[in-house]
Tab-separated table of C-alpha atoms and ligand atoms in Angstrom:
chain	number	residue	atom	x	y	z
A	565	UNK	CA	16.405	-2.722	3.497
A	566	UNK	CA	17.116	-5.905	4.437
A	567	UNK	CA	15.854	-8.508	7.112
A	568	UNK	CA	19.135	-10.372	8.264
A	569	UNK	CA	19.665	-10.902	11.790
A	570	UNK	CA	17.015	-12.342	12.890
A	571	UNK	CA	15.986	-12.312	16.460
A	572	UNK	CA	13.111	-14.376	16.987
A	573	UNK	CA	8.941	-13.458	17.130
A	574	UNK	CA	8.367	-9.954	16.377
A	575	UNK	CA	5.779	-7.537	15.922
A	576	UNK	CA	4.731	-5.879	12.333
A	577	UNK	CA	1.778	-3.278	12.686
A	578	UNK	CA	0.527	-1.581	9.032
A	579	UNK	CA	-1.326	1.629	9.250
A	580	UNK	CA	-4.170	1.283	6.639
A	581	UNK	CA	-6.406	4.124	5.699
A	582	UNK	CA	-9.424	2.460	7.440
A	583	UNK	CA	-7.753	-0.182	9.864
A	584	UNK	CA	-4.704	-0.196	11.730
A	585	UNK	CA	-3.387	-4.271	11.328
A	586	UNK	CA	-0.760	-5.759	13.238
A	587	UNK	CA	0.735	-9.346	13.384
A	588	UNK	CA	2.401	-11.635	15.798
A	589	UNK	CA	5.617	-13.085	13.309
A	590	UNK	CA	7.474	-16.321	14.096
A	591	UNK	CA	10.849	-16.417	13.446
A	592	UNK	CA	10.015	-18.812	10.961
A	593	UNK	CA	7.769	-15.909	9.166
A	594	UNK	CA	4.938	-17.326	10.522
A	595	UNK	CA	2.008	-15.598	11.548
A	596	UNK	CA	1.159	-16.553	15.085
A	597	UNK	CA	-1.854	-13.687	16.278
A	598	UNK	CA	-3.322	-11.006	14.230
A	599	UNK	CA	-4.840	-8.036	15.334
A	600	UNK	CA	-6.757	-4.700	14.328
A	601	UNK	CA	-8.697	-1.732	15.234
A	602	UNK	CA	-9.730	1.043	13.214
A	603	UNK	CA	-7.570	3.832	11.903
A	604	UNK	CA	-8.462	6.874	13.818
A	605	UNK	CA	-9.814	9.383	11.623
A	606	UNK	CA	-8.560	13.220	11.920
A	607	UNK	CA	-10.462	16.079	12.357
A	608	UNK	CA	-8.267	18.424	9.944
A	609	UNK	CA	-7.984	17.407	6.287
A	610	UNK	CA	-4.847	19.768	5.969
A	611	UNK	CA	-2.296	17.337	5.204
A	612	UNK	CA	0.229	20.277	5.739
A	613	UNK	CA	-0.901	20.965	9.383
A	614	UNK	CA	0.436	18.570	11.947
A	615	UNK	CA	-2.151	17.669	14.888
A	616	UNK	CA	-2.667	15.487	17.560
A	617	UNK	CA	-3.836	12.769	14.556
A	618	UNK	CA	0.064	11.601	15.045
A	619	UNK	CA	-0.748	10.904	18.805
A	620	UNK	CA	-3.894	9.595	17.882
A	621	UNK	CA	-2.723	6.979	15.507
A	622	UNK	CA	-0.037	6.130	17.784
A	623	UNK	CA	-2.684	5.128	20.398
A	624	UNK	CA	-3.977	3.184	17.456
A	625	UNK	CA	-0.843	1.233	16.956
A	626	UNK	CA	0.077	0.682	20.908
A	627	UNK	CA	-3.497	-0.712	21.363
A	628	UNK	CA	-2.498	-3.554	18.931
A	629	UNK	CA	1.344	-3.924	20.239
A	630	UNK	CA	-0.409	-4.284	23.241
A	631	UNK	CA	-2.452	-7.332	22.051
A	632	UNK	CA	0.233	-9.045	20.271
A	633	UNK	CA	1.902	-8.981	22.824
A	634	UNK	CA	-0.029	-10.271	25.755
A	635	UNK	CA	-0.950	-13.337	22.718
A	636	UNK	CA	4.086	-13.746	22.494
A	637	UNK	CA	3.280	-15.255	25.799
A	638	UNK	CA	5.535	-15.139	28.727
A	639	UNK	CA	8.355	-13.780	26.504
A	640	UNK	CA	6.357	-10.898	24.804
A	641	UNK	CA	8.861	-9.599	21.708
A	642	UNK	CA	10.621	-6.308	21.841
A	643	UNK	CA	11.285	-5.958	18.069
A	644	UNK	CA	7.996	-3.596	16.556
A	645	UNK	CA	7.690	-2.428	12.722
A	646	UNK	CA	5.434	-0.299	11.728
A	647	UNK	CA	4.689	0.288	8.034
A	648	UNK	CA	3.444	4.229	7.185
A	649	UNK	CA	1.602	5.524	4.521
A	650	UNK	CA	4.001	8.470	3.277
A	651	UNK	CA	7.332	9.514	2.999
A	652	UNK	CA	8.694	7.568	5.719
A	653	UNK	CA	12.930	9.154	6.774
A	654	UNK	CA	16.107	7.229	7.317
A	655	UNK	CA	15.486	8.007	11.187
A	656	UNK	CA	11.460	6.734	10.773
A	657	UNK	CA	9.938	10.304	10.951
A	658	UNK	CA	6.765	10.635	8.943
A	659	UNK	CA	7.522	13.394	7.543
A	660	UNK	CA	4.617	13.902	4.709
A	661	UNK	CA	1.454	11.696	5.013
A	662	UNK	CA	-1.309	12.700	2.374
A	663	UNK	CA	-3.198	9.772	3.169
A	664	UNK	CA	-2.908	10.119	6.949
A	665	UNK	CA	-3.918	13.639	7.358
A	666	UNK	CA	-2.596	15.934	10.190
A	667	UNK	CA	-0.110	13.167	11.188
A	668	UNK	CA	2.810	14.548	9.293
A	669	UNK	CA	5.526	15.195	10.857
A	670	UNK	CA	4.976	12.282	13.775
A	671	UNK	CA	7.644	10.379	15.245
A	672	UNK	CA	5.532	7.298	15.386
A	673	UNK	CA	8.524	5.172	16.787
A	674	UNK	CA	9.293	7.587	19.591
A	675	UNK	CA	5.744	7.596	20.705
A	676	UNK	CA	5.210	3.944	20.951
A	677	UNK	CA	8.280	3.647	22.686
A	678	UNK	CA	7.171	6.387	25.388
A	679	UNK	CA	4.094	4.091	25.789
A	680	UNK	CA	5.711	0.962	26.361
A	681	UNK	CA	9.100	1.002	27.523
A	682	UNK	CA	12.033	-1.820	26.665
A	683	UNK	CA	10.445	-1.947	23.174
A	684	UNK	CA	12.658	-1.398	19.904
A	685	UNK	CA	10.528	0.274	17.036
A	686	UNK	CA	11.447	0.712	13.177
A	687	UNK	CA	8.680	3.158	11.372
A	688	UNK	CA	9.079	2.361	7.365
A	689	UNK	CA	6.833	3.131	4.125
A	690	UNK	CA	4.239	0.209	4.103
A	691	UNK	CA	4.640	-0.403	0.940
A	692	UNK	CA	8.337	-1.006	0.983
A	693	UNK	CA	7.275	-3.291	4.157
A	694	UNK	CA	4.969	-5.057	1.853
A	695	UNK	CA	7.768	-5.350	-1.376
A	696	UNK	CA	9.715	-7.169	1.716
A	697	UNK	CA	7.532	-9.138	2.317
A	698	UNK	CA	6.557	-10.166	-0.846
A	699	UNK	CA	10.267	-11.094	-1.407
A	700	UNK	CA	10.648	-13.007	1.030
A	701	UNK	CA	7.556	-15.086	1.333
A	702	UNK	CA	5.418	-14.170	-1.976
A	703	UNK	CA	5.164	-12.992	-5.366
A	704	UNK	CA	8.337	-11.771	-5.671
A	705	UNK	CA	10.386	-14.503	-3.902
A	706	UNK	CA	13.808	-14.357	-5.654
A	707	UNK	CA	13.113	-11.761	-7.582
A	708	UNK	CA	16.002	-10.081	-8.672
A	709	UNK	CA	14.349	-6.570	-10.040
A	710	UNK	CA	10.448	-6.434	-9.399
A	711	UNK	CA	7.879	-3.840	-8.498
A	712	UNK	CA	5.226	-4.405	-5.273
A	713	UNK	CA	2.572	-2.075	-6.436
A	714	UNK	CA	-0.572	-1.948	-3.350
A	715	UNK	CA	-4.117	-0.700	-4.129
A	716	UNK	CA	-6.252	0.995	-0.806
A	717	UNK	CA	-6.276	4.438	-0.165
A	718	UNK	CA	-3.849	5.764	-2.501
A	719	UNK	CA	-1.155	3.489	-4.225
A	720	UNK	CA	2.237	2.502	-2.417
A	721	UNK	CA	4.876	1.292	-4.458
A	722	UNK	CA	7.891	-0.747	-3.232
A	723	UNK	CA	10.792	-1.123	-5.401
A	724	UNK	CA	13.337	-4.296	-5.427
A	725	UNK	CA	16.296	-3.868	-6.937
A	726	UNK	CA	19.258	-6.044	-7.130
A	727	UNK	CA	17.287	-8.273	-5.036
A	728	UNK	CA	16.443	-5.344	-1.975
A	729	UNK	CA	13.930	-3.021	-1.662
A	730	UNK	CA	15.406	0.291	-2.733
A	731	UNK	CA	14.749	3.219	-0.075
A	732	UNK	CA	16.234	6.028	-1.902
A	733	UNK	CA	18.494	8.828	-0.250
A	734	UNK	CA	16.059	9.936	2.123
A	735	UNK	CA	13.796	6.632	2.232
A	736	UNK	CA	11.406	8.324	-0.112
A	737	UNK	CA	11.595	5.916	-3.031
A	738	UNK	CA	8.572	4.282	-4.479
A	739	UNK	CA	6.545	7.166	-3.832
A	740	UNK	CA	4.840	6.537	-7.121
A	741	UNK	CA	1.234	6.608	-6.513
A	742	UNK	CA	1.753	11.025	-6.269
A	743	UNK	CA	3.213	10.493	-10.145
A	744	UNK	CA	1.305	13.071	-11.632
A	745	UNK	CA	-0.318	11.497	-14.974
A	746	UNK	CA	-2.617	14.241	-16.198
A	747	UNK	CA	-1.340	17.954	-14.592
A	748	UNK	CA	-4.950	18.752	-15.188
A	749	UNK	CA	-6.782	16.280	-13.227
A	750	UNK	CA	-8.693	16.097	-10.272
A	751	UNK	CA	-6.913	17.584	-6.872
A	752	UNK	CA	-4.615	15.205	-4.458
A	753	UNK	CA	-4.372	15.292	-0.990
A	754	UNK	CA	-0.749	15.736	-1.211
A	755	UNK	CA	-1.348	19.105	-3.202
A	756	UNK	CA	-1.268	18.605	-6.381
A	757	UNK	CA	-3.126	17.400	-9.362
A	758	UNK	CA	-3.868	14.259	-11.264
A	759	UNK	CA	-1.808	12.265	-9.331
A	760	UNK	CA	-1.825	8.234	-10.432
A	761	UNK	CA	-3.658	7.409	-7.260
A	762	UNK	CA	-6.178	9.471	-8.244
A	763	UNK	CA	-7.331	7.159	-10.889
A	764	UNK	CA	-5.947	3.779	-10.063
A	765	UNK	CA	-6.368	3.222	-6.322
A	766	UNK	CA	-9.163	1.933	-4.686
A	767	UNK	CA	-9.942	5.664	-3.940
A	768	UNK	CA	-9.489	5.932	-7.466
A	769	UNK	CA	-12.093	3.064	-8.394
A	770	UNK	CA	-14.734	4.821	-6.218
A	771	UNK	CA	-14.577	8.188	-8.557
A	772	UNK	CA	-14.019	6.249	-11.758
A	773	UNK	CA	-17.155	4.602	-10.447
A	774	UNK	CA	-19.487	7.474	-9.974
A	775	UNK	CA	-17.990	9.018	-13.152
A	776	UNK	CA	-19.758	6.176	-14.954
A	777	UNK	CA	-22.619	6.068	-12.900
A	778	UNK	CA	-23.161	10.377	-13.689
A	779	UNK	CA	-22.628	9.314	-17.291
A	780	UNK	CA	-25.400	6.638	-16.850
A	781	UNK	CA	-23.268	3.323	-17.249
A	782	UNK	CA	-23.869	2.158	-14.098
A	783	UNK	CA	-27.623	1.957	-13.665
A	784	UNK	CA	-27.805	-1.384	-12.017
A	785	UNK	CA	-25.235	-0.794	-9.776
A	786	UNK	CA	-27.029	2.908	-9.013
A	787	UNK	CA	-30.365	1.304	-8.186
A	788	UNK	CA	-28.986	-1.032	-5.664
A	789	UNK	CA	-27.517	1.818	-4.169
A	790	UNK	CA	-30.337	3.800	-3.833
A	791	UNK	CA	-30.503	5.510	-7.033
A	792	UNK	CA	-28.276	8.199	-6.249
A	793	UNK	CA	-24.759	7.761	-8.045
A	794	UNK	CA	-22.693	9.634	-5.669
A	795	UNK	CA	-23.806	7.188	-2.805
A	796	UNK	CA	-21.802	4.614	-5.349
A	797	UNK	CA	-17.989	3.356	-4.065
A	798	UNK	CA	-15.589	0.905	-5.039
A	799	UNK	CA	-16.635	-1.875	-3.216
A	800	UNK	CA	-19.635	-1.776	-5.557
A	801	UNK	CA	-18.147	-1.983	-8.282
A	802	UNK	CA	-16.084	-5.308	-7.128
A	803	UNK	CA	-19.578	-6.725	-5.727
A	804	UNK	CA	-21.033	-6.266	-8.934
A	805	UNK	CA	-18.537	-7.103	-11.573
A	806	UNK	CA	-17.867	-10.400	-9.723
A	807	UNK	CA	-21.903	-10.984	-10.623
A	808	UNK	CA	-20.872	-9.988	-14.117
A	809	UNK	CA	-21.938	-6.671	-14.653
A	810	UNK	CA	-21.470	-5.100	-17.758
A	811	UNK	CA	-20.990	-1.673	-16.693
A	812	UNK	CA	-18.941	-2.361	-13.750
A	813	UNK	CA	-16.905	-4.383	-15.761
A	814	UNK	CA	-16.328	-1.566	-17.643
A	815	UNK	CA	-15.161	0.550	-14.679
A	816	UNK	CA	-12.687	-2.275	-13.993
A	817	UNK	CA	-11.109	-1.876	-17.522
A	818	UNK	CA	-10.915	1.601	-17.027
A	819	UNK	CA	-8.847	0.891	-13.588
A	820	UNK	CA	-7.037	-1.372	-15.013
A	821	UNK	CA	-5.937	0.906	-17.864
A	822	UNK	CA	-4.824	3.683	-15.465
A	823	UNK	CA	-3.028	1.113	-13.410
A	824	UNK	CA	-1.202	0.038	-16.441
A	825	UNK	CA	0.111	3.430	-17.517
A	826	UNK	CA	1.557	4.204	-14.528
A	827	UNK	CA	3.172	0.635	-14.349
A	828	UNK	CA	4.477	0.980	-17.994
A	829	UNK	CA	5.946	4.548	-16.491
A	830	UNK	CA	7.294	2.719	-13.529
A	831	UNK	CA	9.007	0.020	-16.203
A	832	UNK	CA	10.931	2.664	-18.055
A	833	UNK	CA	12.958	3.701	-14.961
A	834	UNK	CA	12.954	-0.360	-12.601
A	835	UNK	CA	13.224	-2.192	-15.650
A	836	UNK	CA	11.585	-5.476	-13.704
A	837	UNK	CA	11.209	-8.942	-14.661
A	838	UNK	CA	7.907	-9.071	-12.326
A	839	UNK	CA	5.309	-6.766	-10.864
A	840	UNK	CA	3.092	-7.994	-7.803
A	841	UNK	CA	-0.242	-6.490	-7.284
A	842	UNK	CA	-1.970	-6.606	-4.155
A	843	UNK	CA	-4.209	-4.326	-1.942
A	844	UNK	CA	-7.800	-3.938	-0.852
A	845	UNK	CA	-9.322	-4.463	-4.559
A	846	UNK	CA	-10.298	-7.785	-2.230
A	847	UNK	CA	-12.051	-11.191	-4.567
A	848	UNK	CA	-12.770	-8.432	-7.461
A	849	UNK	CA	-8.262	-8.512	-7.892
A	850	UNK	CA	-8.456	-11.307	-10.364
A	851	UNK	CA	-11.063	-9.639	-12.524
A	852	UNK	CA	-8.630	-6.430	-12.536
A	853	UNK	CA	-5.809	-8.041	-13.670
A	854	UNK	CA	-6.505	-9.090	-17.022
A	855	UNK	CA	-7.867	-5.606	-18.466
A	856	UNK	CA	-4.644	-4.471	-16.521
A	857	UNK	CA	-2.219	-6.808	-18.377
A	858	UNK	CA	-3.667	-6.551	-21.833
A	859	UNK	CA	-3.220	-2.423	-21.350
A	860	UNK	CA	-0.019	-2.664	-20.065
A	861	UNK	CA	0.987	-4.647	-23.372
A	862	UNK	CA	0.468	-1.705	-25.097
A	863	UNK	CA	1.370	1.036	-23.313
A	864	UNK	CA	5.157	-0.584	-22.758
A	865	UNK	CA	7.998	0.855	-24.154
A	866	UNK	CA	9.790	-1.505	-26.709
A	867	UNK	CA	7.305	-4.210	-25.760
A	868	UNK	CA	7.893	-6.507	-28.774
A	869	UNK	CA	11.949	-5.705	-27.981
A	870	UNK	CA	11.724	-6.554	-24.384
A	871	UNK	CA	11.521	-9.692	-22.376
A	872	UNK	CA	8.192	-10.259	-21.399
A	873	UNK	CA	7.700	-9.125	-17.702
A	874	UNK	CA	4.675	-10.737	-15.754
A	875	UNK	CA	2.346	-8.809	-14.133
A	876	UNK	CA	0.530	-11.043	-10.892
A	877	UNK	CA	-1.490	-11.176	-7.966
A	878	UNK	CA	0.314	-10.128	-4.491
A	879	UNK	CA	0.618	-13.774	-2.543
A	880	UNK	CA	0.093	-12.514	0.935
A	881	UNK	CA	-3.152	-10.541	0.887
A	882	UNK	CA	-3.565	-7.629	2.574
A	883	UNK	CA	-1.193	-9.375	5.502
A	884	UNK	CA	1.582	-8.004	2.997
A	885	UNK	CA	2.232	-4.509	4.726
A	886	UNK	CA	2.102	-6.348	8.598
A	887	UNK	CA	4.618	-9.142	7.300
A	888	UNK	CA	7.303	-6.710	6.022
A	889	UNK	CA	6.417	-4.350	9.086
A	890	UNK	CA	7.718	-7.718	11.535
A	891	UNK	CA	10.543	-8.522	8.992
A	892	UNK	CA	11.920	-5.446	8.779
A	893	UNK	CA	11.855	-5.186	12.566
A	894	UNK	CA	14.517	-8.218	12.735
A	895	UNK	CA	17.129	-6.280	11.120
A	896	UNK	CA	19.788	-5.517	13.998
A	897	UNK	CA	20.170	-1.725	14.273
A	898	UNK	CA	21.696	-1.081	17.381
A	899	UNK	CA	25.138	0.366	17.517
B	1258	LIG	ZN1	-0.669	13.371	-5.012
């Protein structure tokens, strides 16, 4: 995936699990008019049934299209990305969404085109649209072999090699957050069990969190939610540990020592000089990181043997996803 021929302003929308988030890009990369509504939410949570929740989301996605383009002016751009959560195909189906339930199977591209005509639409894995953008503008600017690793939902991976962001054979690459790192653990959305997202998402940080607050860990954070620990969620946690909390501290170091393990998995097959992190862990990221690195150190294969291989902060914020989305939409892929 590459973002050569570029055309001018485009449009890069990112389908979050909570908001849908679209920018206005320059063709200098910069980001002219943002915009956002919230992720419509289905009414089936059979990921293997697909509903109108495809439509739906689409609706989602032309509502901001719409705005972004009314702010281009009188030359409103044609070029749309949209990043997906899922396994994204060569040809931009969606063809299985765990964290977008009942939308499998949409042809997100098609149906934005039906709604507004003379547009050209690329669908692609957000988090590939965020290790794009990343490259280009952020943590991984020239950045030969690197990992973009983003935190919300679930965990989307985007993998540059030899200086692109690697697709795969079908454009299912980087799936990594459904790496299953304990076959007995809790159930995934996507079927199975004890999938890394599962414990090192932000999803993940909300049931590490009410783990700790069952096992009583957490009792300031539990009375200023109410005193019940299941009304306790990730946000929380990052609220709390940036007002030093001892216990939700502790939650952080667990997160960060699931995040590390499947990162030192990830390193025995990318081999990268750098990983980004980035993602809705919001101010709380910085406090992550450190518990992160010091378990990755150890988890590493051959870490005294290897060159050391950074792990940092994502530059670009949760903009990341939206970025790629508009860069990816430059690349010229008519016939
Ligand atoms: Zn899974």
């Amino acid at each position: 995936m590459s973002d050569a021929g570029r055309v001018g302003a485009t449009i890069g929308v990112d389908i979050g699990g909570t908001q849908v988030h679209g920018v206005l890009l320059g063709g200098d990369g910069a980001v002219l008019a943002e915009a956002r509504v919230p992720t419509p939410q289905p009414e089936t949570d059979d990921v293997a049934v697909p509903d109108a929740a495809g439509h739906d989301v689409a609706e989602a996605v032309l509502a901001v299209v719409r705005e972004l383009r009314a702010a281009g002016g009188a030359q409103p751009p044609r070029r749309v990305g949209i990043g997906a959560p899922g396994m994204v195909d060569r040809e931009g189906i969606l063809r299985f969404a765990p964290n977008l339930p009942g939308a499998s199977g949409a042809d997100l591209g098609g149906l934005v085109s039906e709604g507004i005509g003379d547009l050209l639409v690329d669908v692609e894995n957000d988090a590939n649209c965020a290790a794009l953008a990343e490259r280009r503008f952020g943590s991984l600017r020239d950045v030969e072999h690197g990992m973009m690793v983003t935190l919300g939902t679930g965990i989307g991976v985007g993998l540059v090699v030899g200086g692109r962001v690697e697709i795969g054979a079908s454009g299912f690459a980087g799936e990594a957050g459904h790496m299953i790192v304990d076959p007995a653990g809790p159930p995934c959305p996507c079927g199975r069990r004890g999938c890394w997202e599962r414990y090192a998402s932000g999803g993940g940080l909300g049931r590490l969190a009410r783990e700790a607050a069952y096992a009583g860990r957490l009792a300031h954070v539990v009375a200023t939610v109410g005193g019940d620990p299941e009304n306790v969620h990730g946000e929380d946690i990052s609220t709390a540990a940036l007002g030093g909390d001892e216990g939700a501290l502790g939650v952080l170091d667990e997160l960060g020592w699931w995040l590390a393990l499947g990162l030192a998995n990830l390193v025995t097959v990318v081999d990268p000089e750098r990983i980004a992190i980035g993602g809705g862990l919001g101010e709380a990221g910085h406090l992550l990181l450190e518990p992160t690195r010091r378990a990755f150190g150890a988890l590493i294969e051959g870490g005294p043997f290897r060159p050391p291989i950074e792990v940092v902060g994502a530059a670009l914020g949760e903009r990341a996803g939206a970025i790629g989305a508009g860069l990816m939409a430059r690349a010229d892929r008519s016939p």
